[in-house]
Coordinates of N, CA and C and ligand atoms in Angstrom, one line a residue:
M1 N 6.6 27.1 -5.6 CA 7.2 25.8 -5.9 C 6.3 25.1 -6.9
D2 N 7.0 24.6 -8.0 CA 6.2 23.9 -9.0 C 5.9 22.4 -8.5
T3 N 5.0 21.7 -9.3 CA 4.5 20.4 -8.8 C 5.7 19.4 -8.6
D4 N 6.7 19.5 -9.6 CA 7.7 18.5 -9.5 C 8.6 18.7 -8.2
T5 N 8.9 20.0 -7.9 CA 9.7 20.3 -6.8 C 8.9 19.9 -5.5
M6 N 7.6 20.1 -5.5 CA 6.8 19.8 -4.3 C 6.8 18.3 -4.1
T7 N 6.7 17.5 -5.2 CA 6.7 16.0 -5.1 C 8.0 15.6 -4.5
T8 N 9.2 16.2 -5.0 CA 10.5 15.8 -4.6 C 10.6 16.1 -3.1
A9 N 10.1 17.3 -2.7 CA 10.3 17.7 -1.3 C 9.5 16.7 -0.4
K10 N 8.3 16.3 -0.9 CA 7.5 15.4 0.0 C 8.2 14.0 0.1
A11 N 8.7 13.5 -1.1 CA 9.3 12.2 -1.1 C 10.5 12.1 -0.2
S12 N 11.2 13.2 -0.1 CA 12.5 13.2 0.7 C 12.2 13.7 2.1
A13 N 11.0 14.0 2.5 CA 10.7 14.5 3.9 C 11.0 13.3 4.8
P14 N 11.6 13.7 6.0 CA 12.0 12.6 6.9 C 10.7 11.9 7.4
S15 N 10.8 10.5 7.6 CA 9.6 9.8 8.0 C 9.5 9.9 9.5
P16 N 8.2 9.8 9.9 CA 8.0 10.0 11.4 C 8.6 9.0 12.3
V17 N 9.1 9.5 13.4 CA 9.6 8.6 14.4 C 8.9 8.9 15.8
L18 N 8.2 7.9 16.3 CA 7.5 8.1 17.6 C 8.1 7.1 18.6
I19 N 8.1 7.6 19.8 CA 8.6 6.7 20.9 C 7.5 6.5 21.9
L20 N 7.3 5.3 22.3 CA 6.3 5.0 23.4 C 7.1 4.7 24.6
L21 N 6.9 5.5 25.7 CA 7.5 5.2 27.0 C 6.4 4.8 28.0
G22 N 6.9 3.9 28.9 CA 5.9 3.5 30.0 C 6.3 2.2 30.5
P23 N 5.9 1.9 31.8 CA 6.4 0.6 32.4 C 5.8 -0.6 31.7
P24 N 6.3 -1.8 31.9 CA 5.7 -3.0 31.4 C 4.3 -3.1 31.8
G25 N 3.4 -3.4 30.8 CA 2.0 -3.5 31.1 C 1.2 -2.2 30.9
A26 N 1.9 -1.2 30.5 CA 1.2 0.1 30.3 C 0.3 0.1 29.0
G27 N 0.6 -0.8 28.2 CA -0.2 -0.9 26.9 C 0.5 -0.4 25.7
K28 N 1.9 -0.3 25.8 CA 2.6 0.2 24.7 C 2.4 -0.6 23.4
G29 N 2.5 -2.0 23.6 CA 2.4 -2.9 22.4 C 1.0 -2.8 21.8
T30 N 0.0 -2.8 22.6 CA -1.4 -2.7 22.1 C -1.6 -1.4 21.4
Q31 N -1.2 -0.3 22.0 CA -1.4 1.0 21.3 C -0.6 1.1 20.1
A32 N 0.7 0.6 20.1 CA 1.5 0.6 18.9 C 0.9 -0.1 17.7
R33 N 0.3 -1.3 18.1 CA -0.4 -2.1 17.0 C -1.6 -1.3 16.4
M34 N -2.3 -0.6 17.3 CA -3.5 0.1 16.8 C -3.0 1.3 15.9
L35 N -2.0 2.0 16.3 CA -1.4 3.1 15.5 C -0.9 2.6 14.2
E36 N -0.3 1.4 14.2 CA 0.3 0.8 13.0 C -0.9 0.6 12.0
E37 N -2.0 0.0 12.5 CA -3.1 -0.2 11.6 C -3.7 1.0 11.1
K38 N -3.9 2.0 12.0 CA -4.6 3.3 11.6 C -3.8 4.2 10.7
L39 N -2.5 4.3 11.0 CA -1.7 5.3 10.3 C -0.6 4.7 9.4
G40 N -0.5 3.4 9.3 CA 0.4 2.8 8.3 C 1.9 3.0 8.8
L41 N 2.1 3.3 10.1 CA 3.5 3.3 10.5 C 3.9 1.9 10.9
V42 N 5.2 1.7 11.1 CA 5.7 0.3 11.4 C 6.0 0.3 12.9
Q43 N 5.3 -0.7 13.6 CA 5.7 -0.9 15.0 C 7.0 -1.6 15.1
L44 N 7.8 -1.1 16.0 CA 9.2 -1.7 16.1 C 9.4 -2.0 17.6
S45 N 9.3 -3.3 18.0 CA 9.4 -3.6 19.4 C 10.7 -4.4 19.6
T46 N 11.6 -3.8 20.4 CA 12.8 -4.5 20.7 C 12.6 -5.8 21.5
G47 N 11.5 -5.8 22.3 CA 11.2 -7.0 23.0 C 10.8 -8.2 22.0
D48 N 10.0 -7.8 21.0 CA 9.7 -8.8 19.9 C 10.9 -9.3 19.2
L49 N 11.8 -8.3 18.8 CA 13.0 -8.6 18.1 C 13.9 -9.5 18.9
L50 N 14.0 -9.3 20.2 CA 14.8 -10.1 21.1 C 14.2 -11.5 21.2
R51 N 12.9 -11.6 21.4 CA 12.2 -12.9 21.5 C 12.5 -13.7 20.2
E52 N 12.4 -13.0 19.1 CA 12.7 -13.7 17.8 C 14.2 -14.2 17.8
A53 N 15.1 -13.4 18.3 CA 16.5 -13.8 18.3 C 16.7 -15.0 19.3
V54 N 16.0 -15.0 20.4 CA 16.1 -16.1 21.3 C 15.6 -17.4 20.7
A55 N 14.4 -17.3 20.0 CA 13.8 -18.4 19.3 C 14.7 -18.9 18.2
A56 N 15.4 -18.0 17.5 CA 16.2 -18.4 16.4 C 17.6 -18.9 16.9
G57 N 17.9 -18.7 18.2 CA 19.2 -19.2 18.7 C 20.4 -18.4 18.2
T58 N 20.2 -17.2 17.8 CA 21.4 -16.4 17.4 C 22.3 -16.1 18.6
D59 N 23.5 -15.5 18.4 CA 24.4 -15.2 19.5 C 23.7 -14.2 20.4
A60 N 23.1 -13.2 19.7 CA 22.4 -12.1 20.5 C 21.3 -12.8 21.4
G61 N 20.6 -13.7 20.8 CA 19.5 -14.3 21.5 C 20.0 -15.1 22.7
K62 N 21.1 -15.8 22.4 CA 21.7 -16.7 23.5 C 22.1 -15.8 24.7
A63 N 22.7 -14.6 24.4 CA 23.2 -13.7 25.4 C 22.0 -13.1 26.1
A64 N 20.9 -12.9 25.4 CA 19.7 -12.1 26.0 C 18.8 -13.0 26.8
K65 N 18.7 -14.3 26.5 CA 17.7 -15.2 27.1 C 17.6 -15.1 28.7
A66 N 18.7 -15.4 29.3 CA 18.7 -15.4 30.8 C 18.3 -14.1 31.4
V67 N 18.8 -13.0 30.8 CA 18.5 -11.7 31.3 C 17.0 -11.4 31.2
M68 N 16.4 -11.7 30.0 CA 15.0 -11.5 29.8 C 14.2 -12.3 30.8
E69 N 14.6 -13.6 31.0 CA 13.8 -14.4 31.9 C 13.9 -13.9 33.4
A70 N 14.9 -13.2 33.7 CA 15.1 -12.6 35.1 C 14.4 -11.2 35.2
G71 N 14.0 -10.7 34.0 CA 13.3 -9.4 34.1 C 14.3 -8.2 34.1
G72 N 15.6 -8.5 33.7 CA 16.5 -7.4 33.6 C 16.6 -6.8 32.2
L73 N 17.5 -5.8 32.0 CA 17.6 -5.2 30.7 C 18.8 -5.9 30.0
V74 N 18.6 -6.2 28.7 CA 19.6 -6.7 27.9 C 20.6 -5.6 27.6
S75 N 21.9 -6.0 27.3 CA 22.9 -5.0 27.2 C 22.6 -4.0 26.1
D76 N 23.0 -2.7 26.3 CA 22.8 -1.7 25.4 C 23.3 -2.0 24.0
E77 N 24.5 -2.6 24.0 CA 25.2 -3.0 22.7 C 24.3 -3.9 21.9
I78 N 23.8 -5.0 22.5 CA 23.0 -5.9 21.8 C 21.8 -5.3 21.2
V79 N 21.1 -4.5 22.1 CA 19.8 -3.9 21.7 C 20.0 -2.9 20.6
I80 N 21.0 -2.0 20.8 CA 21.3 -1.0 19.8 C 21.6 -1.6 18.4
N81 N 22.4 -2.7 18.4 CA 22.7 -3.4 17.1 C 21.4 -3.9 16.5
I82 N 20.6 -4.6 17.3 CA 19.3 -5.2 16.8 C 18.5 -4.1 16.2
L83 N 18.4 -2.9 16.9 CA 17.5 -1.8 16.4 C 18.1 -1.2 15.1
R84 N 19.4 -1.1 15.1 CA 20.0 -0.4 13.9 C 19.8 -1.3 12.7
D85 N 19.9 -2.6 12.8 CA 19.6 -3.5 11.7 C 18.2 -3.5 11.2
R86 N 17.3 -3.4 12.2 CA 15.9 -3.3 11.9 C 15.5 -2.0 11.2
L87 N 16.1 -0.9 11.6 CA 15.8 0.4 11.0 C 16.4 0.5 9.6
A88 N 17.4 -0.4 9.3 CA 17.9 -0.3 7.9 C 17.0 -1.0 6.9
Q89 N 16.0 -1.7 7.4 CA 15.1 -2.4 6.4 C 14.1 -1.4 5.8
P90 N 13.8 -1.6 4.5 CA 13.1 -0.5 3.7 C 11.7 -0.2 4.2
D91 N 11.0 -1.1 4.8 CA 9.6 -0.8 5.3 C 9.6 0.3 6.3
T92 N 10.7 0.5 7.0 CA 10.7 1.6 8.1 C 10.6 3.0 7.5
A93 N 10.8 3.1 6.2 CA 10.7 4.4 5.5 C 9.3 5.0 5.7
K94 N 8.3 4.1 6.0 CA 6.9 4.6 6.2 C 6.8 5.4 7.5
G95 N 7.8 5.2 8.4 CA 7.7 5.8 9.7 C 7.6 4.7 10.8
V96 N 8.2 5.0 11.9 CA 8.2 3.9 13.0 C 7.6 4.4 14.3
I97 N 7.1 3.4 15.0 CA 6.7 3.6 16.4 C 7.6 2.7 17.2
L98 N 8.4 3.3 18.0 CA 9.4 2.5 18.8 C 8.7 2.1 20.1
D99 N 8.5 0.8 20.3 CA 7.8 0.3 21.5 C 8.8 -0.5 22.3
G100 N 9.3 0.1 23.4 CA 10.2 -0.6 24.3 C 11.7 -0.2 24.0
F101 N 11.9 0.8 23.2 CA 13.2 1.3 22.9 C 13.1 2.8 22.7
P102 N 13.9 3.7 23.3 CA 15.0 3.3 24.2 C 14.6 3.0 25.6
R103 N 15.4 2.3 26.3 CA 15.1 2.0 27.7 C 16.2 2.5 28.7
T104 N 17.2 3.0 28.1 CA 18.3 3.6 28.9 C 18.8 4.9 28.3
T105 N 19.5 5.8 29.0 CA 20.0 7.0 28.4 C 21.0 6.7 27.3
V106 N 21.8 5.6 27.5 CA 22.8 5.3 26.5 C 22.1 5.0 25.2
Q107 N 20.9 4.2 25.3 CA 20.2 3.9 24.1 C 19.5 5.1 23.4
A108 N 19.1 6.0 24.3 CA 18.4 7.3 23.8 C 19.5 8.1 23.0
E109 N 20.7 8.2 23.6 CA 21.7 9.0 22.9 C 22.1 8.3 21.6
A110 N 22.2 7.0 21.6 CA 22.5 6.2 20.3 C 21.5 6.5 19.3
L111 N 20.2 6.5 19.7 CA 19.1 6.7 18.8 C 19.2 8.1 18.2
D112 N 19.5 9.1 19.0 CA 19.7 10.5 18.5 C 20.7 10.5 17.4
R113 N 21.9 9.8 17.7 CA 23.0 9.9 16.7 C 22.5 9.2 15.4
L114 N 21.9 8.0 15.6 CA 21.4 7.3 14.4 C 20.5 8.1 13.5
L115 N 19.5 8.7 14.2 CA 18.5 9.5 13.4 C 19.2 10.7 12.8
E116 N 20.1 11.3 13.5 CA 20.8 12.5 12.9 C 21.6 12.1 11.7
E117 N 22.3 10.9 11.7 CA 23.0 10.4 10.5 C 22.0 10.3 9.3
Q118 N 20.8 9.9 9.6 CA 19.8 9.7 8.5 C 19.0 10.9 8.2
G119 N 19.3 12.0 8.8 CA 18.5 13.3 8.6 C 17.1 13.2 9.2
Q120 N 16.9 12.4 10.2 CA 15.6 12.2 10.8 C 15.6 12.8 12.2
K121 N 14.3 13.0 12.7 CA 14.3 13.4 14.1 C 13.0 12.8 14.8
I122 N 13.0 12.9 16.1 CA 11.9 12.3 16.9 C 10.7 13.3 16.8
N123 N 9.5 12.8 16.4 CA 8.4 13.7 16.3 C 7.8 13.8 17.7
A124 N 7.7 12.7 18.5 CA 7.2 12.8 19.8 C 7.6 11.6 20.6
A125 N 7.9 11.8 21.9 CA 8.1 10.6 22.9 C 6.8 10.7 23.8
I126 N 6.0 9.7 23.6 CA 4.7 9.7 24.4 C 4.8 8.8 25.6
S127 N 4.6 9.4 26.7 CA 4.7 8.6 28.0 C 3.3 8.1 28.4
L128 N 3.1 6.8 28.5 CA 1.8 6.3 28.9 C 1.8 6.2 30.4
E129 N 1.0 7.1 31.0 CA 1.0 7.2 32.5 C 0.1 6.3 33.1
V130 N 0.6 5.4 34.0 CA -0.2 4.4 34.7 C 0.2 4.3 36.1
D131 N -0.7 3.6 36.8 CA -0.5 3.4 38.3 C 0.2 2.0 38.5
D132 N 1.4 2.0 39.1 CA 2.2 0.8 39.2 C 1.5 -0.4 39.8
T133 N 0.6 -0.1 40.8 CA 0.0 -1.3 41.5 C -0.9 -2.1 40.5
E134 N -1.4 -1.5 39.5 CA -2.3 -2.2 38.5 C -1.5 -3.1 37.6
M135 N -0.2 -2.8 37.5 CA 0.6 -3.4 36.4 C 0.8 -4.9 36.6
V136 N 0.9 -5.4 37.8 CA 1.1 -6.8 38.0 C -0.1 -7.6 37.6
T137 N -1.3 -7.1 37.9 CA -2.5 -7.7 37.5 C -2.6 -7.7 36.0
R138 N -2.3 -6.6 35.4 CA -2.4 -6.5 33.9 C -1.5 -7.5 33.2
I139 N -0.3 -7.5 33.7 CA 0.7 -8.4 33.0 C 0.5 -9.8 33.2
A140 N 0.2 -10.2 34.5 CA 0.1 -11.6 34.8 C -1.1 -12.2 34.1
G141 N -2.1 -11.4 33.7 CA -3.3 -12.0 33.0 C -3.3 -11.9 31.5
R142 N -2.2 -11.4 30.9 CA -2.3 -11.2 29.5 C -1.8 -12.4 28.7
Y143 N -2.4 -12.6 27.5 CA -1.9 -13.6 26.6 C -2.3 -13.1 25.2
T144 N -1.7 -13.8 24.2 CA -2.0 -13.4 22.8 C -2.3 -14.6 21.9
C145 N -2.9 -14.3 20.7 CA -3.1 -15.4 19.8 C -1.8 -15.7 19.1
A146 N -1.4 -17.0 19.1 CA -0.1 -17.4 18.5 C 0.0 -17.1 17.0
A147 N -1.2 -17.1 16.4 CA -1.2 -16.9 14.9 C -1.0 -15.4 14.5
C148 N -1.9 -14.5 15.1 CA -1.9 -13.2 14.6 C -1.4 -12.1 15.6
G149 N -1.2 -12.6 16.9 CA -0.7 -11.6 17.9 C -1.7 -10.8 18.6
E150 N -3.0 -11.0 18.3 CA -4.0 -10.2 18.9 C -3.9 -10.4 20.5
G151 N -4.1 -9.3 21.2 CA -3.9 -9.5 22.7 C -5.2 -9.7 23.4
Y152 N -5.1 -10.6 24.5 CA -6.3 -10.8 25.3 C -5.9 -10.7 26.8
H153 N -6.9 -10.8 27.7 CA -6.6 -10.8 29.1 C -7.6 -11.6 29.9
D154 N -7.1 -12.3 30.9 CA -8.0 -13.2 31.7 C -9.2 -12.4 32.3
L155 N -8.9 -11.2 32.7 CA -10.0 -10.4 33.4 C -10.6 -9.4 32.5
Y156 N -9.8 -8.7 31.6 CA -10.3 -7.5 30.9 C -10.8 -7.8 29.5
K157 N -10.3 -8.8 28.8 CA -10.6 -9.0 27.4 C -10.5 -10.4 27.0
Q158 N -11.6 -11.2 27.2 CA -11.6 -12.6 26.8 C -12.1 -12.6 25.3
P159 N -11.7 -13.7 24.5 CA -12.2 -13.8 23.2 C -13.7 -14.2 23.3
V160 N -14.5 -13.8 22.3 CA -16.0 -14.1 22.4 C -16.2 -15.6 22.6
T161 N -15.5 -16.4 21.8 CA -15.6 -17.9 22.0 C -14.3 -18.3 22.7
D162 N -14.5 -18.9 23.8 CA -13.4 -19.3 24.7 C -12.3 -20.0 23.8
G163 N -11.1 -19.5 23.9 CA -9.9 -20.2 23.2 C -9.8 -20.0 21.7
T164 N -10.7 -19.1 21.2 CA -10.6 -18.9 19.7 C -10.4 -17.4 19.5
C165 N -9.5 -17.1 18.7 CA -9.1 -15.6 18.4 C -10.3 -15.0 17.7
D166 N -10.7 -13.8 18.2 CA -11.8 -13.0 17.5 C -11.4 -12.5 16.2
K167 N -10.1 -12.3 16.0 CA -9.6 -11.6 14.8 C -9.3 -12.6 13.7
C168 N -8.6 -13.7 14.0 CA -8.2 -14.6 12.9 C -8.7 -16.0 13.0
G169 N -9.4 -16.3 14.1 CA -10.0 -17.7 14.3 C -9.0 -18.7 14.8
G170 N -7.7 -18.3 15.1 CA -6.7 -19.2 15.6 C -7.1 -19.7 16.9
T171 N -6.6 -21.0 17.2 CA -7.0 -21.6 18.5 C -5.9 -21.8 19.4
E172 N -4.7 -21.3 19.0 CA -3.5 -21.5 19.9 C -3.2 -20.2 20.6
M173 N -3.3 -20.1 21.9 CA -3.0 -18.9 22.6 C -1.6 -19.1 23.3
K174 N -0.9 -18.0 23.5 CA 0.4 -18.1 24.2 C 0.6 -17.0 25.2
R175 N 1.4 -17.3 26.2 CA 1.7 -16.4 27.3 C 3.3 -16.2 27.2
R176 N 3.7 -15.0 27.5 CA 5.2 -14.8 27.5 C 5.8 -15.4 28.7
A177 N 7.0 -15.9 28.6 CA 7.7 -16.6 29.7 C 7.9 -15.6 30.9
D178 N 8.1 -14.3 30.5 CA 8.4 -13.3 31.6 C 7.2 -12.6 32.1
D179 N 6.0 -13.0 31.7 CA 4.8 -12.4 32.2 C 4.3 -13.2 33.5
N180 N 5.1 -13.2 34.5 CA 4.7 -13.8 35.8 C 5.0 -12.9 36.9
A181 N 4.3 -13.1 38.0 CA 4.4 -12.1 39.1 C 5.8 -11.8 39.6
E182 N 6.7 -12.9 39.7 CA 8.1 -12.6 40.2 C 8.8 -11.7 39.2
T183 N 8.8 -12.1 37.9 CA 9.6 -11.3 36.9 C 9.1 -9.9 36.7
V184 N 7.8 -9.8 36.9 CA 7.2 -8.4 36.7 C 7.8 -7.5 37.7
G185 N 8.0 -7.9 38.9 CA 8.6 -7.1 40.0 C 10.0 -6.5 39.5
S186 N 10.8 -7.4 39.0 CA 12.1 -7.0 38.5 C 12.0 -6.1 37.3
R187 N 11.0 -6.3 36.4 CA 10.9 -5.5 35.2 C 10.4 -4.1 35.6
L188 N 9.6 -4.0 36.6 CA 9.1 -2.7 37.1 C 10.3 -1.9 37.7
K189 N 11.1 -2.7 38.5 CA 12.3 -2.0 39.1 C 13.2 -1.5 38.0
A190 N 13.5 -2.3 37.0 CA 14.4 -1.9 35.9 C 13.8 -0.7 35.2
Y191 N 12.5 -0.6 35.1 CA 11.9 0.5 34.4 C 12.1 1.8 35.3
H192 N 11.9 1.7 36.6 CA 12.0 2.9 37.4 C 13.5 3.4 37.5
A193 N 14.4 2.4 37.6 CA 15.8 2.8 37.7 C 16.4 3.3 36.4
Q194 N 16.1 2.6 35.3 CA 16.8 2.9 34.1 C 16.1 3.6 33.0
T195 N 14.7 3.4 33.0 CA 14.0 3.9 31.8 C 13.2 5.2 32.2
A196 N 12.7 5.3 33.4 CA 11.9 6.5 33.8 C 12.7 7.8 33.6
P197 N 14.0 7.8 33.8 CA 14.8 9.1 33.6 C 14.6 9.6 32.2
L198 N 14.2 8.8 31.2 CA 14.0 9.2 29.8 C 12.9 10.2 29.7
I199 N 12.0 10.2 30.7 CA 10.8 11.1 30.6 C 11.4 12.6 30.7
A200 N 12.4 12.7 31.6 CA 13.0 14.1 31.7 C 13.9 14.3 30.5
Y201 N 14.6 13.3 30.0 CA 15.4 13.4 28.8 C 14.7 14.0 27.7
Y202 N 13.5 13.4 27.4 CA 12.7 13.9 26.2 C 12.0 15.2 26.6
G203 N 11.6 15.4 27.8 CA 11.1 16.7 28.3 C 12.0 17.8 28.0
G204 N 13.3 17.6 28.2 CA 14.3 18.6 28.0 C 14.5 18.9 26.5
K205 N 14.1 18.0 25.7 CA 14.2 18.2 24.2 C 12.9 18.8 23.7
G206 N 11.9 19.0 24.5 CA 10.6 19.5 24.0 C 9.8 18.5 23.2
A207 N 10.2 17.2 23.4 CA 9.5 16.2 22.5 C 8.5 15.4 23.3
L208 N 8.4 15.6 24.7 CA 7.6 14.7 25.5 C 6.1 15.1 25.5
Q209 N 5.3 14.0 25.4 CA 3.8 14.2 25.5 C 3.4 13.1 26.5
K210 N 2.4 13.5 27.3 CA 1.9 12.5 28.3 C 0.5 12.1 28.1
I211 N 0.1 10.9 28.3 CA -1.3 10.5 28.1 C -1.7 9.5 29.3
D212 N -2.9 9.8 29.8 CA -3.4 8.9 30.9 C -3.7 7.5 30.3
A213 N -3.0 6.5 30.7 CA -3.2 5.2 30.1 C -3.9 4.2 31.0
M214 N -4.7 4.7 32.0 CA -5.4 3.8 32.9 C -6.8 3.3 32.5
G215 N -7.4 4.0 31.6 CA -8.8 3.8 31.3 C -9.1 2.7 30.2
D216 N -10.1 3.0 29.5 CA -10.6 2.1 28.4 C -9.6 2.1 27.2
I217 N -9.3 0.9 26.7 CA -8.3 0.8 25.6 C -8.7 1.7 24.4
D218 N -9.9 1.6 24.0 CA -10.3 2.4 22.8 C -10.3 3.9 23.0
Q219 N -10.6 4.3 24.2 CA -10.6 5.7 24.5 C -9.1 6.2 24.5
I220 N -8.2 5.4 25.1 CA -6.8 5.8 25.1 C -6.3 5.8 23.7
A221 N -6.7 4.8 22.9 CA -6.3 4.8 21.5 C -6.8 6.0 20.7
A222 N -8.0 6.5 21.0 CA -8.5 7.7 20.3 C -7.6 8.9 20.7
G223 N -7.3 9.0 22.0 CA -6.4 10.1 22.4 C -5.0 10.0 21.8
M224 N -4.5 8.8 21.7 CA -3.2 8.6 21.2 C -3.2 9.0 19.7
H225 N -4.2 8.6 19.0 CA -4.3 8.8 17.6 C -4.3 10.3 17.3
A226 N -5.1 11.1 18.1 CA -5.1 12.5 17.9 C -3.8 13.1 18.1
M227 N -3.1 12.7 19.2 CA -1.8 13.2 19.6 C -0.8 12.9 18.5
V228 N -0.8 11.7 18.0 CA 0.2 11.3 17.0 C -0.1 12.0 15.7
A229 N -1.3 12.1 15.3 CA -1.7 12.8 14.1 C -1.1 14.2 14.1
R230 N -1.2 14.9 15.3 CA -0.7 16.3 15.4 C 0.8 16.2 15.3
A231 N 1.4 15.2 15.9 CA 2.9 15.2 16.0 C 3.5 14.9 14.7
I232 N 2.8 14.2 13.8 CA 3.4 13.8 12.5 C 2.9 14.7 11.3
A233 N 2.0 15.7 11.7 CA 1.4 16.5 10.6 C 2.5 17.4 9.9
Ligands
LIG301 P1 9.1 -6.0 26.2 O1 8.5 -6.9 25.3 O2 9.3 -4.6 25.7 O3 8.4 -6.0 27.6 O4 10.6 -6.6 26.5 C1 10.8 -7.8 27.1 C2 12.2 -7.9 27.7 O5 13.2 -7.8 26.6 C3 12.6 -6.9 28.7 O6 12.2 -7.2 30.0 C4 14.1 -6.8 28.5 O7 14.7 -7.9 29.2 C5 14.3 -7.0 27.0 N1 14.3 -5.7 26.3 C6 13.4 -5.2 25.4 N2 13.7 -4.0 24.9 C7 14.9 -3.7 25.5 C8 15.7 -2.6 25.5 N3 15.4 -1.5 24.7 N4 16.8 -2.6 26.3 C9 17.1 -3.6 27.1 N5 16.4 -4.7 27.2 C10 15.2 -4.8 26.4

């Protein structure tokens, strides 16, 4: 193959697609942000996109708000449309880490069709394996910097200076409306009933990889990085 042909082949190679699976509080968002920084992939969180839609007061946001506050799953139709629009934006050509999508078999099948249309495929679906009993403590204590989104936790990760973000110096911290003990119960139930079956779905396709996500964040990140680097090589 001459150099020109090689360049063309590389430029048109499908961009990586990674899926992070795991219950709320497993650390999908934290790990996706770390992978985004290290590997230049784009984190794509349907939870973030839905919260933006709620804040902007769009029709989708209005329909999603009450369901999200109750800890249920927003309709497949709304979420698939939001994801399709986001995937159509040019920055996703760098490759994407899907955080919180798919959450149902209908969404997984829609994603397969969408990727097939675009000549892409899933490089890996990584399941973050955690112990359910720990999840309520993890979620109820977490908060983020309102300016840059850096994550903190009442018990596990406080900023060095109380109330000031280590990363950007911001002084406004925020907590998600659905990160409370009652809603977490419903979110875990929704995960087990509707999302956990996707572990078998991706296992059947030979795309599943599992990682123990109970330990130290940086150690898990190192394991994830190695796993993802292999999957996108
Ligand atoms: P997350 O930020 O991923 O924890 O999502 C927050 C909430 O947004 C969830 O509890 C659901 O109500 C909704 N949500 C996010 N992603 C999806 C999805 N793929 N399907 C249905 N609902 C979703």
